[in-house]
Coordinates of C-alpha atoms (C1' of nucleotides) in Angstrom, one line a residue:
Chain A
X1 CA 11.4 113.6 -135.2
X2 CA 11.2 112.9 -138.9
X3 CA 14.2 114.6 -140.4
X4 CA 17.8 114.1 -141.2
X5 CA 18.7 110.5 -141.7
X6 CA 21.8 111.4 -139.9
X7 CA 23.4 108.1 -140.0
X8 CA 22.5 104.7 -141.4
X9 CA 22.7 102.5 -138.4
X10 CA 24.2 99.3 -139.7
X11 CA 22.4 97.1 -137.2
X12 CA 24.0 93.9 -138.1
X13 CA 24.2 92.8 -134.6
X14 CA 21.4 90.3 -135.2
X15 CA 22.0 86.9 -136.8
X16 CA 22.0 87.0 -140.5
X17 CA 18.5 85.6 -141.2
X18 CA 16.7 87.8 -138.6
X19 CA 17.2 91.0 -140.4
X20 CA 15.6 89.9 -143.6
X21 CA 12.7 88.4 -141.6
X22 CA 11.8 91.6 -139.9
X23 CA 12.5 93.5 -143.1
X24 CA 10.0 91.5 -145.0
X25 CA 7.5 91.8 -142.2
X26 CA 7.9 95.5 -142.3
X27 CA 7.6 95.5 -146.0
X28 CA 4.3 93.6 -146.1
X29 CA 3.0 95.7 -143.3
X30 CA 3.8 98.9 -145.0
X31 CA 2.3 97.6 -148.2
X32 CA -0.9 96.9 -146.4
X33 CA -0.9 100.3 -144.8
X34 CA -0.5 102.0 -148.2
X35 CA -3.3 99.8 -149.7
X36 CA -5.6 100.6 -146.9
X37 CA -4.9 104.3 -147.1
X38 CA -5.5 104.3 -150.8
X39 CA -8.7 102.5 -150.4
X40 CA -9.9 105.0 -147.9
X41 CA -8.9 107.8 -150.2
X42 CA -10.8 106.2 -153.0
X43 CA -13.8 105.8 -150.8
X44 CA -13.6 109.4 -149.8
X45 CA -13.6 110.4 -153.5
X46 CA -16.7 108.2 -153.9
X47 CA -18.4 110.2 -151.2
X48 CA -17.7 113.6 -152.8
X49 CA -19.9 114.3 -155.8
X50 CA -17.9 117.0 -157.4
X51 CA -14.3 116.1 -158.3
X52 CA -11.9 118.3 -160.1
X53 CA -9.1 115.9 -160.7
X54 CA -8.2 112.3 -159.8
X55 CA -5.2 113.4 -157.8
X56 CA -4.7 112.5 -154.2
X57 CA -4.3 116.1 -153.2
X58 CA -7.2 117.2 -155.3
X59 CA -9.4 114.5 -153.8
X60 CA -8.7 115.8 -150.3
X61 CA -9.1 119.4 -151.4
X62 CA -12.4 118.6 -153.0
X63 CA -13.6 116.8 -149.9
X64 CA -12.7 119.8 -147.8
X65 CA -14.6 122.2 -150.0
X66 CA -17.5 119.8 -150.1
X67 CA -17.6 119.5 -146.4
X68 CA -17.6 123.3 -146.0
X69 CA -20.3 123.6 -148.6
X70 CA -22.4 121.1 -146.7
X71 CA -21.9 122.8 -143.4
X72 CA -23.0 126.1 -144.8
X73 CA -26.0 124.6 -146.5
X74 CA -27.0 123.0 -143.2
X75 CA -26.8 126.3 -141.5
X76 CA -29.0 127.9 -144.2
X77 CA -31.5 125.1 -144.0
X78 CA -31.8 125.3 -140.3
X79 CA -32.2 129.1 -140.4
X80 CA -34.9 128.6 -143.0
X81 CA -36.6 126.1 -140.8
X82 CA -36.5 128.4 -137.9
X83 CA -37.9 131.1 -140.1
X84 CA -40.8 128.9 -141.2
X85 CA -41.5 127.8 -137.7
X86 CA -41.7 131.2 -136.2
X87 CA -43.7 132.4 -139.1
X88 CA -46.3 129.7 -138.7
X89 CA -46.4 130.5 -135.0
X90 CA -46.9 134.2 -135.6
X91 CA -50.6 134.2 -136.6
X92 CA -52.3 133.5 -133.4
X93 CA -54.2 136.5 -132.1
X94 CA -56.1 134.6 -129.4
X95 CA -53.6 133.0 -127.1
X96 CA -49.9 133.6 -126.5
X97 CA -48.9 130.6 -124.6
X98 CA -45.5 130.6 -126.2
X99 CA -44.2 133.3 -124.0
X100 CA -43.8 130.8 -121.3
X101 CA -41.9 128.4 -123.4
X102 CA -38.6 130.1 -124.2
X103 CA -37.1 127.0 -125.5
X104 CA -35.6 128.1 -128.8
X105 CA -33.5 131.2 -129.1
X106 CA -34.5 133.6 -131.9
X107 CA -34.8 136.6 -129.7
X108 CA -35.8 139.0 -132.5
X109 CA -39.3 138.5 -131.4
X110 CA -41.2 141.4 -129.8
X111 CA -41.3 143.4 -126.7
X112 CA -41.5 142.4 -123.1
X113 CA -37.9 141.2 -123.2
X114 CA -36.1 143.8 -121.2
X115 CA -38.3 143.7 -118.2
X116 CA -35.5 142.5 -116.1
X117 CA -33.0 145.0 -117.0
X118 CA -32.6 146.4 -113.6
X119 CA -35.5 145.5 -111.4
X120 CA -37.4 142.4 -110.9
X121 CA -40.9 142.5 -109.5
X122 CA -39.9 141.2 -106.2
X123 CA -43.3 140.1 -105.2
X124 CA -41.6 137.3 -103.3
X125 CA -38.1 136.2 -104.1
X126 CA -37.1 132.8 -105.3
X127 CA -35.6 130.3 -103.0
X128 CA -32.6 129.0 -104.9
X129 CA -31.4 125.7 -103.7
X130 CA -28.6 125.0 -106.2
X131 CA -27.0 126.8 -109.1
X132 CA -24.4 125.2 -111.3
X133 CA -22.7 126.9 -114.2
X134 CA -20.2 124.5 -115.8
X135 CA -18.2 124.5 -119.0
X136 CA -19.0 121.6 -121.2
X137 CA -16.8 120.9 -124.2
X138 CA -15.2 123.8 -126.0
X139 CA -17.9 126.4 -126.4
X140 CA -20.8 125.2 -124.4
X141 CA -22.0 126.4 -121.0
X142 CA -24.1 124.1 -118.9
X143 CA -26.5 125.7 -116.4
X144 CA -28.5 123.8 -113.9
X145 CA -30.8 125.6 -111.5
X146 CA -32.9 124.2 -108.8
X147 CA -35.3 126.1 -106.6
X148 CA -38.5 125.7 -104.7
X149 CA -41.7 126.0 -106.6
X150 CA -43.6 128.7 -104.8
X151 CA -45.6 131.3 -106.5
X152 CA -44.4 132.1 -110.0
X153 CA -40.9 130.9 -109.5
X154 CA -41.0 128.9 -112.7
X155 CA -42.1 131.8 -114.8
X156 CA -39.6 134.1 -113.2
X157 CA -36.8 131.7 -114.0
X158 CA -37.8 131.4 -117.6
X159 CA -38.0 135.2 -117.8
X160 CA -34.6 135.6 -116.4
X161 CA -33.0 133.4 -119.0
X162 CA -35.0 135.2 -121.6
X163 CA -34.0 138.6 -120.5
X164 CA -30.3 137.8 -120.9
X165 CA -29.4 137.6 -124.5
X166 CA -28.0 134.1 -124.5
X167 CA -27.4 131.8 -127.4
X168 CA -29.4 129.0 -125.9
X169 CA -28.9 125.6 -127.4
X170 CA -31.4 123.7 -125.4
X171 CA -33.4 124.5 -122.3
X172 CA -35.6 122.3 -120.1
X173 CA -37.8 122.8 -117.1
X174 CA -38.9 120.1 -114.8
X175 CA -40.9 119.8 -111.6
X176 CA -39.9 117.1 -109.2
X177 CA -41.6 116.9 -105.8
X178 CA -42.2 120.6 -105.5
X179 CA -38.9 121.7 -106.9
X180 CA -38.4 123.5 -110.2
X181 CA -35.4 122.4 -112.1
X182 CA -34.2 124.3 -115.1
X183 CA -31.4 123.0 -117.4
X184 CA -29.9 125.1 -120.1
X185 CA -27.2 124.6 -122.6
X186 CA -25.7 127.9 -123.9
X187 CA -23.4 128.5 -126.7
X188 CA -20.4 130.5 -125.4
X189 CA -16.8 130.4 -126.5
X190 CA -13.9 130.5 -124.1
X191 CA -13.6 134.2 -124.1
X192 CA -17.1 135.0 -123.0
X193 CA -18.2 132.1 -120.9
X194 CA -16.5 133.3 -117.8
X195 CA -18.3 136.6 -118.1
X196 CA -21.5 134.7 -118.8
X197 CA -21.1 132.6 -115.8
X198 CA -20.8 135.6 -113.5
X199 CA -23.7 137.3 -115.4
X200 CA -26.0 134.3 -114.9
X201 CA -25.0 133.9 -111.2
X202 CA -25.8 137.6 -110.6
X203 CA -29.0 137.5 -112.4
X204 CA -30.2 134.6 -110.3
X205 CA -28.9 136.0 -107.1
X206 CA -30.8 139.2 -107.9
X207 CA -34.1 137.5 -107.6
X208 CA -33.3 135.0 -104.9
X209 CA -33.7 135.8 -101.2
X210 CA -30.6 133.9 -100.0
X211 CA -27.8 133.3 -102.3
X212 CA -24.3 134.1 -101.1
X213 CA -22.4 135.4 -104.0
Chain B
X1 CA 1.2 100.8 -163.7
X2 CA 2.7 100.5 -160.3
X3 CA 4.0 97.0 -159.9
X4 CA 7.1 94.9 -159.9
X5 CA 10.2 96.9 -159.8
X6 CA 11.6 94.2 -162.0
X7 CA 15.2 95.3 -162.2
X8 CA 17.1 98.3 -161.1
X9 CA 18.3 99.8 -164.3
X10 CA 21.7 101.1 -163.6
X11 CA 21.5 103.9 -166.2
X12 CA 25.0 105.1 -165.8
X13 CA 25.2 106.1 -169.4
X14 CA 24.9 109.8 -168.5
X15 CA 27.9 111.8 -167.4
X16 CA 28.5 111.5 -163.7
X17 CA 27.2 114.9 -162.5
X18 CA 23.9 114.8 -164.3
X19 CA 22.4 112.0 -162.3
X20 CA 22.8 113.8 -159.0
X21 CA 21.3 116.9 -160.4
X22 CA 18.1 115.3 -161.6
X23 CA 18.0 113.2 -158.4
X24 CA 18.1 116.3 -156.1
X25 CA 15.5 117.9 -158.2
X26 CA 13.3 115.0 -157.9
X27 CA 14.0 114.8 -154.2
X28 CA 12.9 118.4 -153.5
X29 CA 9.9 118.0 -155.7
X30 CA 8.7 114.9 -154.0
X31 CA 9.3 116.6 -150.6
X32 CA 7.1 119.4 -151.7
X33 CA 4.4 117.1 -152.8
X34 CA 4.4 115.2 -149.6
X35 CA 4.3 118.4 -147.6
X36 CA 1.4 119.7 -149.6
X37 CA -0.5 116.5 -149.2
X38 CA 0.0 116.4 -145.5
X39 CA -1.1 120.0 -145.2
X40 CA -4.2 119.1 -147.1
X41 CA -4.8 116.2 -144.9
X42 CA -4.4 118.4 -141.8
X43 CA -6.8 120.9 -143.2
X44 CA -9.3 118.1 -143.8
X45 CA -9.0 117.1 -140.2
X46 CA -9.7 120.7 -139.2
X47 CA -12.9 120.6 -141.1
X48 CA -14.2 117.5 -139.4
X49 CA -15.6 118.0 -135.9
X50 CA -15.5 114.4 -134.8
X51 CA -12.1 112.8 -134.8
X52 CA -11.3 109.4 -133.6
X53 CA -7.6 109.3 -133.9
X54 CA -4.9 111.4 -135.4
X55 CA -4.0 108.8 -138.0
X56 CA -4.0 109.6 -141.7
X57 CA -6.4 106.7 -142.3
X58 CA -8.6 107.6 -139.4
X59 CA -8.7 111.2 -140.6
X60 CA -9.9 110.1 -144.0
X61 CA -12.4 107.7 -142.5
X62 CA -13.8 110.3 -140.1
X63 CA -14.2 112.6 -143.0
X64 CA -16.1 110.0 -145.0
X65 CA -18.4 109.3 -142.1
X66 CA -18.9 113.0 -141.5
X67 CA -19.7 113.7 -145.1
X68 CA -22.3 110.9 -145.1
X69 CA -23.8 112.3 -141.9
X70 CA -24.1 115.7 -143.4
X71 CA -25.6 114.4 -146.6
X72 CA -28.3 112.6 -144.7
X73 CA -29.0 115.5 -142.4
X74 CA -29.3 117.7 -145.5
X75 CA -32.0 115.3 -146.8
X76 CA -33.8 115.4 -143.6
X77 CA -33.8 119.1 -143.4
X78 CA -35.0 119.5 -146.9
X79 CA -37.8 117.1 -146.3
X80 CA -38.6 119.1 -143.2
X81 CA -38.7 122.3 -145.1
X82 CA -41.0 120.9 -147.7
X83 CA -43.3 119.6 -145.0
X84 CA -43.4 123.0 -143.3
X85 CA -44.0 124.8 -146.5
X86 CA -46.8 122.7 -147.7
X87 CA -48.3 122.6 -144.3
X88 CA -48.3 126.4 -143.8
X89 CA -49.6 127.0 -147.3
X90 CA -52.5 124.7 -147.5
X91 CA -53.9 125.3 -144.0
X92 CA -56.7 127.7 -143.5
X93 CA -55.5 130.8 -141.7
X94 CA -57.5 129.9 -138.7
X95 CA -56.3 129.4 -135.2
X96 CA -55.6 125.8 -134.5
X97 CA -52.0 126.2 -133.7
X98 CA -51.3 122.6 -133.1
X99 CA -51.6 121.8 -136.7
X100 CA -49.1 124.4 -137.8
X101 CA -46.3 123.5 -135.5
X102 CA -45.5 120.0 -136.5
X103 CA -42.0 119.6 -137.6
X104 CA -40.1 116.7 -139.1
X105 CA -41.9 113.6 -140.0
X106 CA -42.8 112.6 -143.4
X107 CA -44.2 109.2 -144.6
X108 CA -47.8 108.5 -144.9
X109 CA -48.6 107.2 -141.5
X110 CA -49.5 103.9 -142.9
X111 CA -46.1 102.3 -142.3
X112 CA -44.5 101.1 -139.1
X113 CA -47.9 100.9 -137.4
X114 CA -47.5 97.2 -136.8
X115 CA -44.6 97.9 -134.5
X116 CA -46.4 100.1 -132.1
X117 CA -50.0 99.5 -132.5
X118 CA -50.2 96.6 -130.1
X119 CA -48.5 98.7 -127.5
X120 CA -50.2 102.1 -127.6
X121 CA -53.9 102.2 -128.3
X122 CA -55.2 105.1 -130.4
X123 CA -57.8 106.2 -128.0
X124 CA -57.3 109.8 -128.9
X125 CA -54.1 111.0 -130.5
X126 CA -51.5 113.3 -129.0
X127 CA -51.2 116.9 -130.1
X128 CA -47.5 117.2 -130.8
X129 CA -46.2 120.7 -130.8
X130 CA -42.5 120.1 -131.3
X131 CA -40.2 117.1 -131.8
X132 CA -36.5 117.4 -131.9
X133 CA -34.0 114.5 -132.3
X134 CA -30.4 115.7 -132.4
X135 CA -27.1 114.1 -132.2
X136 CA -25.1 115.3 -129.2
X137 CA -21.5 114.3 -129.0
X138 CA -20.3 110.9 -130.1
X139 CA -22.8 108.4 -129.2
X140 CA -25.7 110.3 -127.7
X141 CA -29.1 111.2 -129.1
X142 CA -31.0 114.1 -127.7
X143 CA -34.8 113.9 -128.0
X144 CA -37.0 116.8 -127.0
X145 CA -40.8 116.4 -127.3
X146 CA -43.4 119.0 -126.5
X147 CA -47.1 118.3 -126.7
X148 CA -50.4 119.5 -125.2
X149 CA -51.3 118.0 -121.9
X150 CA -54.7 116.6 -122.6
X151 CA -56.0 113.2 -121.5
X152 CA -53.3 110.7 -120.9
X153 CA -50.7 112.2 -123.3
X154 CA -48.0 112.0 -120.7
X155 CA -48.6 108.3 -120.1
X156 CA -48.7 107.7 -123.8
X157 CA -45.4 109.4 -124.4
X158 CA -43.8 107.4 -121.7
X159 CA -45.2 104.2 -123.1
X160 CA -43.8 105.0 -126.5
X161 CA -40.4 105.5 -125.2
X162 CA -40.7 102.3 -123.2
X163 CA -41.9 100.3 -126.1
X164 CA -38.8 101.1 -128.1
X165 CA -35.8 99.3 -126.8
X166 CA -33.7 102.3 -126.2
X167 CA -30.6 102.6 -124.1
X168 CA -31.8 105.6 -122.2
X169 CA -29.3 107.6 -120.2
X170 CA -31.6 110.1 -118.7
X171 CA -35.2 110.9 -119.2
X172 CA -37.2 113.8 -117.9
X173 CA -40.8 114.9 -118.0
X174 CA -41.9 118.4 -117.3
X175 CA -45.2 120.3 -117.3
X176 CA -45.0 124.0 -118.2
X177 CA -48.3 125.9 -118.6
X178 CA -50.3 123.1 -119.8
X179 CA -47.6 121.6 -122.0
X180 CA -45.9 118.3 -121.5
X181 CA -42.2 118.3 -122.3
X182 CA -40.2 115.2 -122.4
X183 CA -36.4 115.2 -122.7
X184 CA -34.5 112.0 -123.3
X185 CA -30.8 111.3 -123.7
X186 CA -30.3 108.0 -125.5
X187 CA -27.1 106.1 -126.0
X188 CA -26.6 105.4 -129.7
X189 CA -23.4 105.1 -131.7
X190 CA -22.9 106.6 -135.1
X191 CA -24.1 103.6 -136.9
X192 CA -27.5 103.4 -135.3
X193 CA -28.4 106.9 -134.4
X194 CA -29.7 107.9 -137.8
X195 CA -32.0 104.8 -137.8
X196 CA -33.0 105.6 -134.3
X197 CA -33.8 109.1 -135.2
X198 CA -36.2 108.1 -138.0
X199 CA -37.6 105.4 -135.7
X200 CA -38.4 107.8 -133.0
X201 CA -39.9 110.3 -135.3
X202 CA -42.1 107.7 -136.8
X203 CA -43.1 106.3 -133.5
X204 CA -44.2 109.8 -132.4
X205 CA -46.0 110.5 -135.7
X206 CA -47.9 107.2 -135.3
X207 CA -49.7 108.4 -132.3
X208 CA -50.0 112.1 -133.1
X209 CA -52.7 113.8 -135.1
X210 CA -50.9 116.7 -136.7
X211 CA -52.1 116.7 -140.2
X212 CA -54.1 113.6 -140.4
X213 CA -57.9 113.4 -139.9
Chain C
dC1 C1' 13.6 116.6 -172.4
dC2 C1' 11.2 118.0 -168.0
dT3 C1' 7.4 117.9 -164.9
dT4 C1' 4.0 115.7 -162.2
dA5 C1' 2.3 111.9 -159.6
dC6 C1' 2.8 107.4 -157.7
dA7 C1' 4.4 103.1 -155.3
dC8 C1' 7.9 101.0 -153.4
dG9 C1' 11.4 99.6 -149.8
dT10 C1' 13.7 101.2 -145.7
dG11 C1' 15.2 103.4 -141.4
dA12 C1' 13.3 105.8 -137.6
dT13 C1' 10.0 106.5 -133.8
dT14 C1' 6.2 105.7 -130.8
dC15 C1' 3.4 102.9 -127.8
Chain D
dT1 C1' 9.6 93.7 -127.4
dG2 C1' 6.8 93.7 -131.8
dA3 C1' 3.3 96.2 -134.1
dA4 C1' 1.9 100.4 -136.3
dT5 C1' 2.8 104.7 -138.4
dC6 C1' 5.5 107.9 -140.6
dA7 C1' 9.0 110.5 -143.8
dC8 C1' 12.3 109.9 -146.8
dG9 C1' 14.8 108.9 -151.3
dT10 C1' 14.4 106.5 -155.5
dG11 C1' 12.7 104.3 -159.8
dT12 C1' 9.1 104.6 -163.1
dA13 C1' 5.5 105.8 -166.0
dA14 C1' 2.4 109.3 -168.4
dG15 C1' 1.5 114.1 -170.2

DNA sequence: CCTTACACGTGATTC
DNA sequence: TGAATCACGTGTAAG
């Protein structure tokens, strides 16, 4: 690939003038490339507030450290925001409407989570029309569930997804012409997402009346 | 500094063997330096989630863009935290939950009214419970809005998203236990999505009543 | 002197 | 084929 300049190919087959032409073209091209790269590197250094040295290598290293710092700070800030949100939600003794909106994760909440461990109150089962569990990207699972909206099907579906301890990224419920559609994005790396897929399918099939598994 | 290799100094004044020795030393040293620099560059690429090409220049450019994205996100998150803190501190510990949920948004509600005032009348404002505007993938913006379903809140929300000239990929409205949830996927490249984010947040805040009165 | 860091020109390789 | 990218060896300053 890039090793061992085994032999210098003379390459004098071209007429005399051509070689110098292409050579100079290559020279100016390479010069431009270097210039561009150095400019980019300088711009990168301008974007990083903390700089150890003015080396090229140090510039890159500082940028890496800074990026990792920013990523960690972002995680901390988001965790803090979640903390604040749930905290301001907490004091509401009158109405607990939020139990029907399991949008964000944060399952450290309270009880009434493991209702669906084994049994589901099978008052009347859900009529599942479609269930899709697809892998999206590297560590994301996309779940799309459509069923008829009879009785408390909607609440049941939400409860099912809450009973499993999923790392939910986003969740959405929609009603379209008498159909309940739930769309969930779940964080799951390659190792666990196959298991999760089966787990979700089984959880749904456990509360549906006809779902050939 | 680094210009004009005026003339190749022959420099054969040294004994014959010495030149090759120092040359080989310089060679291996330079080789090491290059290796180190490339490793650093590779590591930098590993730290950046979004990668356009596997070029050196593109790697650096992507890193710069990513750093600027992270910096802006950090600002937004910190503003959000301050908002949440001040809000949850100064409010009476009563039970009007709508006023304790509002996230994001800053500004003084005086600006950017001229853009939307002619379109959405302020008959009675919307009670926004949650507004999320996230970047998903490369050129997609994910907007999730939850508010109480009183009056014509639903129509207003749709009007807002129609008044802005967004390239909407998918849009969805759901009603869950008295709450209106709208989910929108918007096409927006890296350059405009930050602006769009602020624009959407302000548009929503212009017709919501969180902390005003 | 020796080390470190750079820019340069050049041959190779890939698309 | 060219255009673009790369690694290499070398000369050259600064510390």
